[in-house]
Short mmCIF file of N, CA and C in Angstrom, two decimals:
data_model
loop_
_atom_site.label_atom_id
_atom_site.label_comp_id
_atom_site.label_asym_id
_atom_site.label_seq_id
_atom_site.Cartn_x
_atom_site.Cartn_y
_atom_site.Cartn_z
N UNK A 72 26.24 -57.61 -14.96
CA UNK A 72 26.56 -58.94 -14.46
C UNK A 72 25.97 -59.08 -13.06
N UNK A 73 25.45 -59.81 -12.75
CA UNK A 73 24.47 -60.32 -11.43
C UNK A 73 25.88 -60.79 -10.63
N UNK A 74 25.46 -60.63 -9.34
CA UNK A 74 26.21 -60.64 -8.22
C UNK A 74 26.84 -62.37 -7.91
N UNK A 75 25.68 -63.33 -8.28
CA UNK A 75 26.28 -64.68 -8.46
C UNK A 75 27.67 -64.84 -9.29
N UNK A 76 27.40 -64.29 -10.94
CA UNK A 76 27.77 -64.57 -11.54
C UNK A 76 29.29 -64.47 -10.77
N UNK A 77 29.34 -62.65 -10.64
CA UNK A 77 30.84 -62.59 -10.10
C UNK A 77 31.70 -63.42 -9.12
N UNK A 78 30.69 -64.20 -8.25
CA UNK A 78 31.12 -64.93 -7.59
C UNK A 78 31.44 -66.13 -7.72
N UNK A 79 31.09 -67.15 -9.04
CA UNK A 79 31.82 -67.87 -9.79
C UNK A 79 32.85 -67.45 -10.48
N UNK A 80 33.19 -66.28 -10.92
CA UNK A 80 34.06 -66.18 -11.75
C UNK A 80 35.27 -65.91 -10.87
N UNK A 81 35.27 -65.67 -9.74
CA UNK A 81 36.19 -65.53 -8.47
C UNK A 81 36.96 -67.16 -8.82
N UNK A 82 36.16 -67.67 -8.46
CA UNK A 82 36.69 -69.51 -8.29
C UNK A 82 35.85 -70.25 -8.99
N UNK A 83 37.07 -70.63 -9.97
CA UNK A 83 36.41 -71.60 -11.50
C UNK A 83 37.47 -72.42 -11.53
N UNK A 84 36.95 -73.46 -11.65
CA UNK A 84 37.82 -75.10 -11.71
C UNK A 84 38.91 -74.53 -13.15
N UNK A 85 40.17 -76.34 -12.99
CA UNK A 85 40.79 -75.54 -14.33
C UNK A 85 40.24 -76.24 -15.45
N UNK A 86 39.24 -77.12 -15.40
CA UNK A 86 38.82 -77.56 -16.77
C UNK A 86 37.75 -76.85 -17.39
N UNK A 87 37.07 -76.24 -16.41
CA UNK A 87 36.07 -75.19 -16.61
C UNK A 87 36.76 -74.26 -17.62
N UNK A 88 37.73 -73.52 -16.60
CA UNK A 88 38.32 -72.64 -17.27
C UNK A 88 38.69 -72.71 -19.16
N UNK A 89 39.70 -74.01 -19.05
CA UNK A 89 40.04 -74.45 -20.37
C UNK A 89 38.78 -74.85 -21.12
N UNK A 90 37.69 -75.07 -21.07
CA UNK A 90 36.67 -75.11 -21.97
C UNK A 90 36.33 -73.52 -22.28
N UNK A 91 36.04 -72.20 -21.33
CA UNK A 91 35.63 -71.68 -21.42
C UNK A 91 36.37 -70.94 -22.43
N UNK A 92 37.85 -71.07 -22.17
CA UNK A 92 39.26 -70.22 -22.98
C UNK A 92 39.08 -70.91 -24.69
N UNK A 93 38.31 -71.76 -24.69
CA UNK A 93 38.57 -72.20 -26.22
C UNK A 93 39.58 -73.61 -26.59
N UNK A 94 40.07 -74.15 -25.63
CA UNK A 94 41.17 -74.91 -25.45
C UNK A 94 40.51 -76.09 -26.01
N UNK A 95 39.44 -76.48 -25.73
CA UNK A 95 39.14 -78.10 -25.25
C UNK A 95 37.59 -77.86 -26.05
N UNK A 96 36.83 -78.65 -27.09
CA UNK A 96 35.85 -78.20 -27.43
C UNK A 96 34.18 -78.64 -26.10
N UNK A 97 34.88 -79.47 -25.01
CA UNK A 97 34.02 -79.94 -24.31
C UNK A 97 35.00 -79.90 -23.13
N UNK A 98 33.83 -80.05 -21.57
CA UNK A 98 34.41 -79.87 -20.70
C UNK A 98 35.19 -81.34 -20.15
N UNK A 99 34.54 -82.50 -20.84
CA UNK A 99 35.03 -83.47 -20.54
C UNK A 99 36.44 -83.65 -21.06
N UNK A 100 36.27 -83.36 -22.62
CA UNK A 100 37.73 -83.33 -23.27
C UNK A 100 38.87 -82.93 -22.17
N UNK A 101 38.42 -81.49 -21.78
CA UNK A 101 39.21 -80.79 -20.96
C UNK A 101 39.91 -81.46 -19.54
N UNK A 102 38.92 -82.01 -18.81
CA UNK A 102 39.28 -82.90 -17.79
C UNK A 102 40.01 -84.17 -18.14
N UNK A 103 39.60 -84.86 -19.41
CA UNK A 103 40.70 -85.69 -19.84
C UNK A 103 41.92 -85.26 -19.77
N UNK A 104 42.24 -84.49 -20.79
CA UNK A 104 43.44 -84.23 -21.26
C UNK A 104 44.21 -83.72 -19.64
N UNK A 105 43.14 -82.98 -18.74
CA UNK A 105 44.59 -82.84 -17.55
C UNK A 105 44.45 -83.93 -16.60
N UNK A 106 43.87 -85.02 -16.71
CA UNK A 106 43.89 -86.07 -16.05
C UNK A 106 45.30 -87.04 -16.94
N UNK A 107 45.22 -86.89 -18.24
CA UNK A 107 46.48 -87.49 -19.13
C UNK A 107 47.57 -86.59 -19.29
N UNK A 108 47.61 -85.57 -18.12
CA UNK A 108 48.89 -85.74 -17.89
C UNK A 108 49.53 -84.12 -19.03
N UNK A 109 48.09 -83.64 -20.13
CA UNK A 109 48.63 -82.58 -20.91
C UNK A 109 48.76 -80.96 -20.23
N UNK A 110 48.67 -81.07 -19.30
CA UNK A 110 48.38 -79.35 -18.70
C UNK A 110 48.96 -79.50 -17.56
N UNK A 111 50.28 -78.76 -17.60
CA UNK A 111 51.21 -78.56 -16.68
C UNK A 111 51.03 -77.08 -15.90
N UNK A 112 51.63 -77.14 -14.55
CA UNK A 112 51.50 -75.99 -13.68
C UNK A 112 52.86 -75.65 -13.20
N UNK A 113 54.09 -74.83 -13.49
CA UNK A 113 55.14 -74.70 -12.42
C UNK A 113 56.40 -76.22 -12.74
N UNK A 114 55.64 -76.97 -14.17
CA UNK A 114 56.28 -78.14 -14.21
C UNK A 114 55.77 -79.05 -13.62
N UNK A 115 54.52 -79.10 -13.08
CA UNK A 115 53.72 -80.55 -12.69
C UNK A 115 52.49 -80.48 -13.37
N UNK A 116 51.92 -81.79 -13.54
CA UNK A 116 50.59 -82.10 -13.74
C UNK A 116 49.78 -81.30 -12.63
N UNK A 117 48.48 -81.03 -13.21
CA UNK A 117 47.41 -80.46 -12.45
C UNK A 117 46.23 -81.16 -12.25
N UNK A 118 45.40 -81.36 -11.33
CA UNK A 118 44.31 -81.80 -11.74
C UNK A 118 42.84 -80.62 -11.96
N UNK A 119 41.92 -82.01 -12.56
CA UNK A 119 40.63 -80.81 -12.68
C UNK A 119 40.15 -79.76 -11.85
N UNK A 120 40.40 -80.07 -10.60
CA UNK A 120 39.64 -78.93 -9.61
C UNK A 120 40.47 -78.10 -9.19
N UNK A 121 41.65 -77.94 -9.39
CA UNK A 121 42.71 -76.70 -9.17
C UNK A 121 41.86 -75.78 -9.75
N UNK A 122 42.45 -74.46 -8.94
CA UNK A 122 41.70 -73.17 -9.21
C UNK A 122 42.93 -72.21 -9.99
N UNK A 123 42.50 -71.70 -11.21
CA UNK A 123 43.91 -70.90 -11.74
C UNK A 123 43.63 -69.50 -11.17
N UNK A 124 44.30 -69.00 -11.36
CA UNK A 124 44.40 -67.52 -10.60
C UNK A 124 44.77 -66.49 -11.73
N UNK A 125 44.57 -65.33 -11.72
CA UNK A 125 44.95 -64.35 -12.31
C UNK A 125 46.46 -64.04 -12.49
N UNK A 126 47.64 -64.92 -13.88
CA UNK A 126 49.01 -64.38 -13.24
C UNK A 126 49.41 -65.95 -13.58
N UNK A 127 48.77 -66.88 -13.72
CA UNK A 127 49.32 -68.41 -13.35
C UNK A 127 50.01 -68.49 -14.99
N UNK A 128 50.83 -69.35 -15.17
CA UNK A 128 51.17 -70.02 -15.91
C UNK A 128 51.18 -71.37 -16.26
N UNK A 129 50.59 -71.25 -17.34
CA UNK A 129 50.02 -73.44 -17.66
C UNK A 129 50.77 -73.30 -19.12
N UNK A 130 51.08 -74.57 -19.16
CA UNK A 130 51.43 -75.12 -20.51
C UNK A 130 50.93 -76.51 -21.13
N UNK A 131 50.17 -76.30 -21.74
CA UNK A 131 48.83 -77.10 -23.03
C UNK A 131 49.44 -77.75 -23.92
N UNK A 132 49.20 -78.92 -23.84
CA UNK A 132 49.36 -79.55 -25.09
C UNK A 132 48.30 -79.89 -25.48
N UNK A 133 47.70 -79.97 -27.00
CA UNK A 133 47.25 -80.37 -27.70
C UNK A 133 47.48 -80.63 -29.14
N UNK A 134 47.32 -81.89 -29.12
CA UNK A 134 47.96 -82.20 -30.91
C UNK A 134 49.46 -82.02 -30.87
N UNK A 135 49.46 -81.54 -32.20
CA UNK A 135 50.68 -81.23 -32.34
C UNK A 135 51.57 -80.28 -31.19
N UNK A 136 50.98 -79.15 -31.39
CA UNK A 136 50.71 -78.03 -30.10
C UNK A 136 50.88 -78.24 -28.95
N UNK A 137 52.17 -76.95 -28.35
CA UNK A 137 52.64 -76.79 -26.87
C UNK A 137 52.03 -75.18 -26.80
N UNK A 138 51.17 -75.19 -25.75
CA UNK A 138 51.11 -73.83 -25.71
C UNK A 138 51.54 -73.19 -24.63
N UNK A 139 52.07 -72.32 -24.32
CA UNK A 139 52.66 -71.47 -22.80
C UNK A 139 51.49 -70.35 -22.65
N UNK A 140 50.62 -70.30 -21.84
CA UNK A 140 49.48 -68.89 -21.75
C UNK A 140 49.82 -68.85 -20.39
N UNK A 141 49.44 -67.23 -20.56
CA UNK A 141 48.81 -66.45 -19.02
C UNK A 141 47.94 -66.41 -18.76
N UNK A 142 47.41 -66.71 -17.14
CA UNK A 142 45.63 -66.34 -17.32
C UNK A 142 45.51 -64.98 -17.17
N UNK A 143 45.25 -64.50 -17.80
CA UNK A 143 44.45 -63.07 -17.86
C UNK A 143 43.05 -62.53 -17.04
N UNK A 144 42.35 -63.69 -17.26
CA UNK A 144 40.85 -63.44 -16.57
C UNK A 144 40.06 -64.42 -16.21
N UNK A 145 39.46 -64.46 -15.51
CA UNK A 145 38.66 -65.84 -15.15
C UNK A 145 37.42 -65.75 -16.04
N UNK A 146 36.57 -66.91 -16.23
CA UNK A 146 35.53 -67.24 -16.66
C UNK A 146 35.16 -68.79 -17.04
N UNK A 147 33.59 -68.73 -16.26
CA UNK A 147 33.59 -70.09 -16.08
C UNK A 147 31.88 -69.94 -17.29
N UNK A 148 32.17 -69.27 -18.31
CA UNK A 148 30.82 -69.30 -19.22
C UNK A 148 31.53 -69.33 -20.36
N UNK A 149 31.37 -70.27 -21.30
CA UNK A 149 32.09 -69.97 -22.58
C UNK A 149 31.18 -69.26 -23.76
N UNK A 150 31.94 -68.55 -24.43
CA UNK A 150 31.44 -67.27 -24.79
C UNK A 150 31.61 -67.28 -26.51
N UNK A 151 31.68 -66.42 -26.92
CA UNK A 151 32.79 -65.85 -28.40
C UNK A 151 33.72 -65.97 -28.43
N UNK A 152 34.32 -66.40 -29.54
CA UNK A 152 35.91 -66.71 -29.85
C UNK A 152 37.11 -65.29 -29.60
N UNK A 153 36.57 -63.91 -29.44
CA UNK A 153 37.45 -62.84 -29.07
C UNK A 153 37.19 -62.33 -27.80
N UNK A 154 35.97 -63.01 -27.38
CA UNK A 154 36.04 -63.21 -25.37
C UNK A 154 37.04 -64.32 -25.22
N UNK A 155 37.10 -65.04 -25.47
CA UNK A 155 37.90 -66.38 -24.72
C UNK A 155 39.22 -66.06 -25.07
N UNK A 156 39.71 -65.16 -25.99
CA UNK A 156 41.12 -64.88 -26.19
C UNK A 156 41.75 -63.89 -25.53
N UNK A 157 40.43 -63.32 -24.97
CA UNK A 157 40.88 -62.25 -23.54
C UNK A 157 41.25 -62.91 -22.37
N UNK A 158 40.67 -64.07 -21.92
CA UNK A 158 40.67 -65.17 -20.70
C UNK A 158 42.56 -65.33 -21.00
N UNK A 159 43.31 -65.32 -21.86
CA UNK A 159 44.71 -65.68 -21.92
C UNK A 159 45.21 -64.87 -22.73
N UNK A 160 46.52 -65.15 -22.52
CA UNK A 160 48.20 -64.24 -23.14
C UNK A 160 49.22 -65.67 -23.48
N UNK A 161 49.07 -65.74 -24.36
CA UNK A 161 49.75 -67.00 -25.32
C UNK A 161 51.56 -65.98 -25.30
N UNK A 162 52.76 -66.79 -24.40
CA UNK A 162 53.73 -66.16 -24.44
C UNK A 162 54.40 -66.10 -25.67
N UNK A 163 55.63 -65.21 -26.21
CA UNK A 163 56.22 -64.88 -27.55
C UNK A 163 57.08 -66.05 -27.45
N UNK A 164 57.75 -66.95 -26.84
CA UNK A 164 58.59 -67.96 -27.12
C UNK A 164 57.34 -69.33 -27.21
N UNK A 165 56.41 -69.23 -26.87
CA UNK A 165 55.78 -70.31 -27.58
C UNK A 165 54.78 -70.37 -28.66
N UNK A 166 54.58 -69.05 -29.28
CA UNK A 166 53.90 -68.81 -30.66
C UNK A 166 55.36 -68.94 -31.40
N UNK A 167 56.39 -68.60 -30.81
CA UNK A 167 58.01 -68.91 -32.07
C UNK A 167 57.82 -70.49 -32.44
N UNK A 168 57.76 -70.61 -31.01
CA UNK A 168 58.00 -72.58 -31.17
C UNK A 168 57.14 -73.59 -31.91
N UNK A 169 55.29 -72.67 -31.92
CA UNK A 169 54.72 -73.37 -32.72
C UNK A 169 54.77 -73.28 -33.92
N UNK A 170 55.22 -71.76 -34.54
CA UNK A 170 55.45 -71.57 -35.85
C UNK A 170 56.59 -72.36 -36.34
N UNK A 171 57.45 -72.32 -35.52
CA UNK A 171 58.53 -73.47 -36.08
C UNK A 171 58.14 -74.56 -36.31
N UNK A 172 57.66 -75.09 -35.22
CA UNK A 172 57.38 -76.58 -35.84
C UNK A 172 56.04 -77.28 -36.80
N UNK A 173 55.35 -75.92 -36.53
CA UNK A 173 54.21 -76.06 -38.08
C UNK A 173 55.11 -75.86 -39.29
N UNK A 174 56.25 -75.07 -39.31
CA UNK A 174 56.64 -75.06 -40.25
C UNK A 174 57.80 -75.89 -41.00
N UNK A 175 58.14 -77.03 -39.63
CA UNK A 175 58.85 -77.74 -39.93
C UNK A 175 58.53 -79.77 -40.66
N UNK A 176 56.63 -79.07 -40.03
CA UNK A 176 55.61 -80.63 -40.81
C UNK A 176 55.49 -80.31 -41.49
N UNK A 177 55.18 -78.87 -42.18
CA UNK A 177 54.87 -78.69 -43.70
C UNK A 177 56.24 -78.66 -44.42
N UNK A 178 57.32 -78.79 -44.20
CA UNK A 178 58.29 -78.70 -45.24
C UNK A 178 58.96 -80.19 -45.08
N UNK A 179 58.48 -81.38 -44.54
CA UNK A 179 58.87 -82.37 -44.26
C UNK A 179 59.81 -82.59 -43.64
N UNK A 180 60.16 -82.08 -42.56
CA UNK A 180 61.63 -81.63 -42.26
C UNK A 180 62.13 -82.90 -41.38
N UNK A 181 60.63 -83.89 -41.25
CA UNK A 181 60.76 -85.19 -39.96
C UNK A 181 62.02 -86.00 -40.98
N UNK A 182 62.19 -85.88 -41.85
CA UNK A 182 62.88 -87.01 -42.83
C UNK A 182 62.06 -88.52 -43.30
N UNK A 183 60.74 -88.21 -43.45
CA UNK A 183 59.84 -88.86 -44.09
C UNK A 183 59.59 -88.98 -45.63
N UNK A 184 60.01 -89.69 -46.34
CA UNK A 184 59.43 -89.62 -47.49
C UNK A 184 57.89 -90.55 -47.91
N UNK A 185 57.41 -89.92 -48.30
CA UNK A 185 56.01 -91.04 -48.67
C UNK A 185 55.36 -90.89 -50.34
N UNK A 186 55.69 -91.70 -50.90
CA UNK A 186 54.62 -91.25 -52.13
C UNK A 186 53.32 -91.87 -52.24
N UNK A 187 52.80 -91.02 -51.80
CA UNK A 187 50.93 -91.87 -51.77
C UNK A 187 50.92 -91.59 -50.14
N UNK A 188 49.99 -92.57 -49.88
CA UNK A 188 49.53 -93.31 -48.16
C UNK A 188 50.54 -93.60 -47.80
N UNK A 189 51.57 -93.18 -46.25
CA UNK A 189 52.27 -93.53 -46.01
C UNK A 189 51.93 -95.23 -45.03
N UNK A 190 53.31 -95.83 -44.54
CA UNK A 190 52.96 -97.30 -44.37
C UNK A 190 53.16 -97.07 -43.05
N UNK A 191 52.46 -98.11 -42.06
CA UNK A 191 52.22 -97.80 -40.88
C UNK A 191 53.62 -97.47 -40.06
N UNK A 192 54.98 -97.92 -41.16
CA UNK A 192 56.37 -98.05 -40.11
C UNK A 192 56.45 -96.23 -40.62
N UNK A 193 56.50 -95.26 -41.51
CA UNK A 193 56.32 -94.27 -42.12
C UNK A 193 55.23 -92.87 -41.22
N UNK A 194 54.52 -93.71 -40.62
CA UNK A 194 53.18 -93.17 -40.07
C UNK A 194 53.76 -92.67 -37.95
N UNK A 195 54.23 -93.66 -38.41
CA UNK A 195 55.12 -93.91 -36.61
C UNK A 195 56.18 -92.94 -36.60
N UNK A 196 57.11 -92.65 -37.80
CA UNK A 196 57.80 -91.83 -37.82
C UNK A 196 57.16 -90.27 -37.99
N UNK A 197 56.54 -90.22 -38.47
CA UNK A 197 55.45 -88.55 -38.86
C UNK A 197 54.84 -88.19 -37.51
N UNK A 198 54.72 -89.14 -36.74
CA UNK A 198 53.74 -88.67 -35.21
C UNK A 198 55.08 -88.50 -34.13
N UNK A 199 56.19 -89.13 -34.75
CA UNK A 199 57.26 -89.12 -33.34
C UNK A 199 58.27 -87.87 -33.80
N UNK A 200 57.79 -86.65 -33.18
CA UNK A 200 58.42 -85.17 -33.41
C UNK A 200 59.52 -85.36 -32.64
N UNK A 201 60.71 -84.71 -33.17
CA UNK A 201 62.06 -84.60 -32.95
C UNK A 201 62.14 -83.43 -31.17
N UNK A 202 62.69 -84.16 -30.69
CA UNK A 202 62.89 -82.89 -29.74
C UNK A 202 63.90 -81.89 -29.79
N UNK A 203 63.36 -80.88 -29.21
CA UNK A 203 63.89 -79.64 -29.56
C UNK A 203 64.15 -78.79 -28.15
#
């Protein structure tokens, strides 16, 4: 690794980061989503140019999906899908929480019934997840 390199990887923006981790398939996506408010720090919104640190804790939403990770490692080059899963530590109470609630859209558990295409009042109910 060339001596630059290391010296970006010292200090990498956090949308950088989240593109590089696999999060976001583009860096813009990425800056969206923490400009709307999905990528929390400590319980606040973050913006794009915060720097994460080795140790930080963020919590991701996407989609359906809440994710709780650690940063593990910096990197501002996105790489292979079993490099970028080194960049984070996805915590054990929020792989529980997503398995739950993947497993609670596949068993219909919203109290939706639909036979066929559901109707747009049907559709409103399937996207508005129960809190938990």
């Amino acid at each position: 690794m060339r001596e630059k390199d290391r010296k970006d990887d010292d200090k990498v923006r956090l949308d950088k980061w989240l593109w590089a981790a696999r999060f976001y398939k583009t860096r813009a996506l990425a800056k969206e989503a923490i400009e709307g408010g999905k990528v929390h720090h400590h319980g606040e919104r973050c913006k794009p140019s915060k720097e994460p640190r080795v140790g930080d804790e963020y919590v991701i939403r996407a989609g359906f999906d809440e994710r709780t990770v650690i940063v593990r490692a910096l990197s501002a080059v996105r790489r292979g899908a079993p490099e970028a899963q080194a960049l984070y530590e996805e915590t054990a109470e929020s792989v529980a929480r997503r398995e739950e609630a993947a497993a609670m859209r596949k068993a219909g558990a919203l109290g939706v019934q639909t036979e066929g295409r559901p109707t747009k009042k049907q559709r409103r109910q399937i996207f508005r997840l129960p809190d938990q």
